[in-house]
Amino acid sequence: MHIVDGALSNPVVIGGAVAAVGGIAVGLKSLDIDRIPTAGVLSASFFVASLIHVPIGPSSVHLILNGLAGLLLGWAAFPALFVGLLLQAVFFGFGGLTVLGVNAFNIAMPAVLAWMIFGRLIGRGSAVHGAIWGGLGGAFAIATTTLFVAVSLALTGDEFLPAAKLVFFAHIPVMVVEAVLTGFAVLLARKVKPELFLKGSSA
């Protein structure tokens, strides 16, 4: 899911950087002190989960957990996920520094969209209903991320269209796994600390 340095055209890189800076600014403004520990845990979870790559055909996939980050943090998912991406780029060379803005936007914006669509739903009704909405939010975030990555590649040139299609189909299993993981995480949180989602829905 990480786009590497040199793969994208300059306009796409610049546009992604500008969009990421805007998202981070909004996220930092909405990040209150009470949610900083949650943001730190989710940033670390994203960092670790993304390190485990599973080969599928000529490509490889990994968990992202951006849906869960978005459901818990709202706009604050931007700075949390950005930190994880920055550390991965610096220490392991995943993605790259010049495309850091694009990668951050492609992963964090779907997290925010998942929060906008599903965030208020997971706090209503029973914990099981919340878990179902959470699972849908997790799958939605991955699907949207693959779409954003595909669009980033397609905007660079038609020669990237096959790679863009591969990105989507290779991540279908990840959508299922993330839906299950996010659903169970929401179920657990609804039972032990439901106020997490009440805060997230008003971020």
CSV table of C-alpha atoms in Angstrom, one decimal:
chain,number,residue,atom,x,y,z
A,1,MET,CA,0.0,0.0,0.0
A,2,HIS,CA,3.1,2.2,0.2
A,3,ILE,CA,3.9,4.0,-3.0
A,4,VAL,CA,7.7,4.3,-3.4
A,5,ASP,CA,9.8,7.3,-4.3
A,6,GLY,CA,10.0,8.1,-8.0
A,7,ALA,CA,6.8,6.2,-8.9
A,8,LEU,CA,4.5,9.3,-9.1
A,9,SER,CA,4.6,12.4,-11.2
A,10,ASN,CA,5.5,15.7,-9.6
A,11,PRO,CA,2.0,17.2,-9.7
A,12,VAL,CA,0.6,14.1,-7.9
A,13,VAL,CA,3.4,14.3,-5.3
A,14,ILE,CA,2.9,18.0,-4.6
A,15,GLY,CA,-0.9,17.7,-4.5
A,16,GLY,CA,-0.7,14.8,-2.1
A,17,ALA,CA,1.7,16.7,0.1
A,18,VAL,CA,-0.6,19.8,0.3
A,19,ALA,CA,-3.6,17.6,1.0
A,20,ALA,CA,-1.7,15.8,3.8
A,21,VAL,CA,-0.5,19.0,5.4
A,22,GLY,CA,-4.1,20.2,5.5
A,23,GLY,CA,-5.4,17.0,7.0
A,24,ILE,CA,-2.6,17.0,9.6
A,25,ALA,CA,-3.4,20.6,10.6
A,26,VAL,CA,-7.1,19.8,11.1
A,27,GLY,CA,-6.2,16.6,13.0
A,28,LEU,CA,-3.8,18.3,15.4
A,29,LYS,CA,-6.4,21.0,16.1
A,30,SER,CA,-9.0,18.3,17.0
A,31,LEU,CA,-6.6,16.2,19.1
A,32,ASP,CA,-7.3,17.0,22.7
A,33,ILE,CA,-5.1,15.9,25.5
A,34,ASP,CA,-7.3,13.0,26.6
A,35,ARG,CA,-7.0,11.3,23.3
A,36,ILE,CA,-3.2,11.6,22.8
A,37,PRO,CA,-2.6,8.1,24.5
A,38,THR,CA,-5.2,6.6,22.1
A,39,ALA,CA,-3.5,8.3,19.2
A,40,GLY,CA,-0.1,6.9,20.3
A,41,VAL,CA,-1.4,3.4,20.6
A,42,LEU,CA,-3.1,3.4,17.2
A,43,SER,CA,0.0,4.9,15.6
A,44,ALA,CA,2.1,2.2,17.1
A,45,SER,CA,-0.4,-0.5,16.0
A,46,PHE,CA,-0.4,0.8,12.5
A,47,PHE,CA,3.4,0.9,12.5
A,48,VAL,CA,3.7,-2.7,13.6
A,49,ALA,CA,0.8,-4.1,11.5
A,50,SER,CA,2.2,-2.6,8.3
A,51,LEU,CA,5.6,-4.3,8.9
A,52,ILE,CA,4.1,-7.8,8.4
A,53,HIS,CA,3.9,-8.4,4.6
A,54,VAL,CA,2.1,-11.3,3.1
A,55,PRO,CA,3.0,-12.2,-0.5
A,56,ILE,CA,0.1,-12.6,-2.9
A,57,GLY,CA,1.2,-13.3,-6.5
A,58,PRO,CA,3.6,-10.7,-7.7
A,59,SER,CA,2.7,-8.3,-5.0
A,60,SER,CA,2.4,-8.3,-1.2
A,61,VAL,CA,-0.2,-7.0,1.3
A,62,HIS,CA,-0.3,-6.0,4.9
A,63,LEU,CA,-2.8,-4.9,7.5
A,64,ILE,CA,-3.3,-1.2,7.9
A,65,LEU,CA,-5.9,-0.7,10.7
A,66,ASN,CA,-6.7,2.8,9.4
A,67,GLY,CA,-10.4,2.2,9.7
A,68,LEU,CA,-10.1,1.6,13.5
A,69,ALA,CA,-7.8,4.6,13.8
A,70,GLY,CA,-10.4,6.8,12.0
A,71,LEU,CA,-13.3,5.4,14.1
A,72,LEU,CA,-11.5,6.2,17.3
A,73,LEU,CA,-9.8,9.5,16.4
A,74,GLY,CA,-11.7,11.1,13.6
A,75,TRP,CA,-9.5,13.8,12.0
A,76,ALA,CA,-6.8,13.1,14.5
A,77,ALA,CA,-6.1,9.9,12.6
A,78,PHE,CA,-4.1,12.1,10.2
A,79,PRO,CA,-1.2,13.0,12.5
A,80,ALA,CA,-1.3,9.5,14.1
A,81,LEU,CA,-1.0,7.7,10.8
A,82,PHE,CA,1.5,10.2,9.5
A,83,VAL,CA,3.9,9.5,12.4
A,84,GLY,CA,3.7,5.8,11.7
A,85,LEU,CA,4.4,6.3,8.0
A,86,LEU,CA,7.3,8.7,8.7
A,87,LEU,CA,9.0,6.1,11.0
A,88,GLN,CA,8.5,3.4,8.5
A,89,ALA,CA,10.1,5.5,5.7
A,90,VAL,CA,13.0,6.5,7.9
A,91,PHE,CA,13.9,3.2,9.6
A,92,PHE,CA,12.8,0.6,7.0
A,93,GLY,CA,12.5,2.5,3.7
A,94,PHE,CA,8.9,1.7,3.2
A,95,GLY,CA,7.4,4.1,0.7
A,96,GLY,CA,9.7,7.1,0.8
A,97,LEU,CA,10.1,10.6,2.0
A,98,THR,CA,9.1,12.4,-1.2
A,99,VAL,CA,5.8,10.5,-1.4
A,100,LEU,CA,5.1,10.7,2.3
A,101,GLY,CA,2.4,13.2,1.8
A,102,VAL,CA,0.6,11.1,-0.9
A,103,ASN,CA,0.9,7.9,1.3
A,104,ALA,CA,-0.4,9.8,4.3
A,105,PHE,CA,-3.4,11.2,2.5
A,106,ASN,CA,-4.2,7.8,0.8
A,107,ILE,CA,-4.2,6.1,4.2
A,108,ALA,CA,-5.5,8.8,6.5
A,109,MET,CA,-8.3,10.3,4.4
A,110,PRO,CA,-10.2,7.0,4.1
A,111,ALA,CA,-9.9,6.7,7.9
A,112,VAL,CA,-11.5,10.1,8.3
A,113,LEU,CA,-14.2,9.1,5.8
A,114,ALA,CA,-14.9,5.9,7.7
A,115,TRP,CA,-15.4,8.0,10.8
A,116,MET,CA,-17.7,10.4,9.1
A,117,ILE,CA,-19.9,7.6,7.7
A,118,PHE,CA,-19.8,5.0,10.5
A,119,GLY,CA,-18.5,6.8,13.6
A,120,ARG,CA,-21.9,7.9,14.9
A,121,LEU,CA,-23.5,4.6,14.1
A,122,ILE,CA,-21.1,2.4,16.2
A,123,GLY,CA,-22.1,4.2,19.4
A,124,ARG,CA,-25.8,3.5,18.9
A,125,GLY,CA,-27.8,0.4,19.7
A,126,SER,CA,-26.2,-2.7,21.2
A,127,ALA,CA,-22.5,-3.5,21.2
A,128,VAL,CA,-23.0,-6.1,18.6
A,129,HIS,CA,-24.6,-3.6,16.2
A,130,GLY,CA,-21.7,-1.3,16.9
A,131,ALA,CA,-19.3,-4.1,16.0
A,132,ILE,CA,-21.1,-4.7,12.7
A,133,TRP,CA,-20.9,-1.0,11.8
A,134,GLY,CA,-17.2,-1.0,12.9
A,135,GLY,CA,-16.4,-4.0,10.7
A,136,LEU,CA,-18.0,-2.2,7.8
A,137,GLY,CA,-16.0,0.9,8.6
A,138,GLY,CA,-12.8,-1.2,8.6
A,139,ALA,CA,-13.5,-2.8,5.3
A,140,PHE,CA,-14.6,0.6,3.8
A,141,ALA,CA,-11.3,2.2,4.9
A,142,ILE,CA,-9.2,-0.4,3.1
A,143,ALA,CA,-11.3,-0.4,0.0
A,144,THR,CA,-11.1,3.4,-0.2
A,145,THR,CA,-7.3,3.4,0.5
A,146,THR,CA,-6.8,1.0,-2.5
A,147,LEU,CA,-9.0,3.3,-4.6
A,148,PHE,CA,-6.9,6.3,-3.6
A,149,VAL,CA,-3.7,4.4,-4.4
A,150,ALA,CA,-5.0,3.3,-7.7
A,151,VAL,CA,-6.1,6.9,-8.6
A,152,SER,CA,-2.6,8.2,-7.6
A,153,LEU,CA,-1.0,5.7,-9.9
A,154,ALA,CA,-3.5,6.3,-12.7
A,155,LEU,CA,-3.0,10.1,-12.6
A,156,THR,CA,0.7,9.5,-13.1
A,157,GLY,CA,0.3,7.6,-16.4
A,158,ASP,CA,-1.7,5.0,-18.2
A,159,GLU,CA,1.2,2.5,-17.8
A,160,PHE,CA,0.3,2.3,-14.1
A,161,LEU,CA,-3.3,1.1,-14.8
A,162,PRO,CA,-2.4,-2.6,-14.5
A,163,ALA,CA,-0.7,-2.0,-11.2
A,164,ALA,CA,-3.6,0.1,-10.0
A,165,LYS,CA,-6.0,-2.8,-10.7
A,166,LEU,CA,-3.6,-5.3,-9.0
A,167,VAL,CA,-3.6,-3.1,-5.8
A,168,PHE,CA,-7.4,-3.4,-5.5
A,169,PHE,CA,-7.8,-7.1,-6.1
A,170,ALA,CA,-4.8,-8.1,-4.0
A,171,HIS,CA,-6.3,-6.3,-1.0
A,172,ILE,CA,-9.7,-7.9,-1.1
A,173,PRO,CA,-8.6,-10.5,1.5
A,174,VAL,CA,-7.2,-7.6,3.6
A,175,MET,CA,-10.6,-6.0,3.6
A,176,VAL,CA,-12.2,-9.1,5.1
A,177,VAL,CA,-9.5,-9.5,7.7
A,178,GLU,CA,-9.6,-5.8,8.7
A,179,ALA,CA,-13.4,-5.9,8.9
A,180,VAL,CA,-13.2,-8.8,11.4
A,181,LEU,CA,-10.4,-7.2,13.5
A,182,THR,CA,-12.1,-3.8,13.6
A,183,GLY,CA,-15.4,-5.3,14.4
A,184,PHE,CA,-14.0,-7.2,17.4
A,185,ALA,CA,-12.1,-4.2,18.5
A,186,VAL,CA,-15.2,-2.1,18.5
A,187,LEU,CA,-17.1,-4.8,20.3
A,188,LEU,CA,-14.5,-4.9,23.0
A,189,ALA,CA,-14.3,-1.2,23.3
A,190,ARG,CA,-18.1,-0.8,23.5
A,191,LYS,CA,-18.1,-3.1,26.4
A,192,VAL,CA,-15.2,-1.8,28.4
A,193,LYS,CA,-14.8,1.9,27.4
A,194,PRO,CA,-17.7,3.1,25.2
A,195,GLU,CA,-16.8,6.7,25.7
A,196,LEU,CA,-14.0,6.3,23.2
A,197,PHE,CA,-16.5,6.3,20.4
A,198,LEU,CA,-18.5,9.1,21.9
A,199,LYS,CA,-15.4,11.3,21.8
A,200,GLY,CA,-14.5,10.1,18.3
A,201,SER,CA,-18.0,10.9,17.0
A,202,SER,CA,-17.6,14.6,18.0
A,203,ALA,CA,-13.9,15.1,17.0
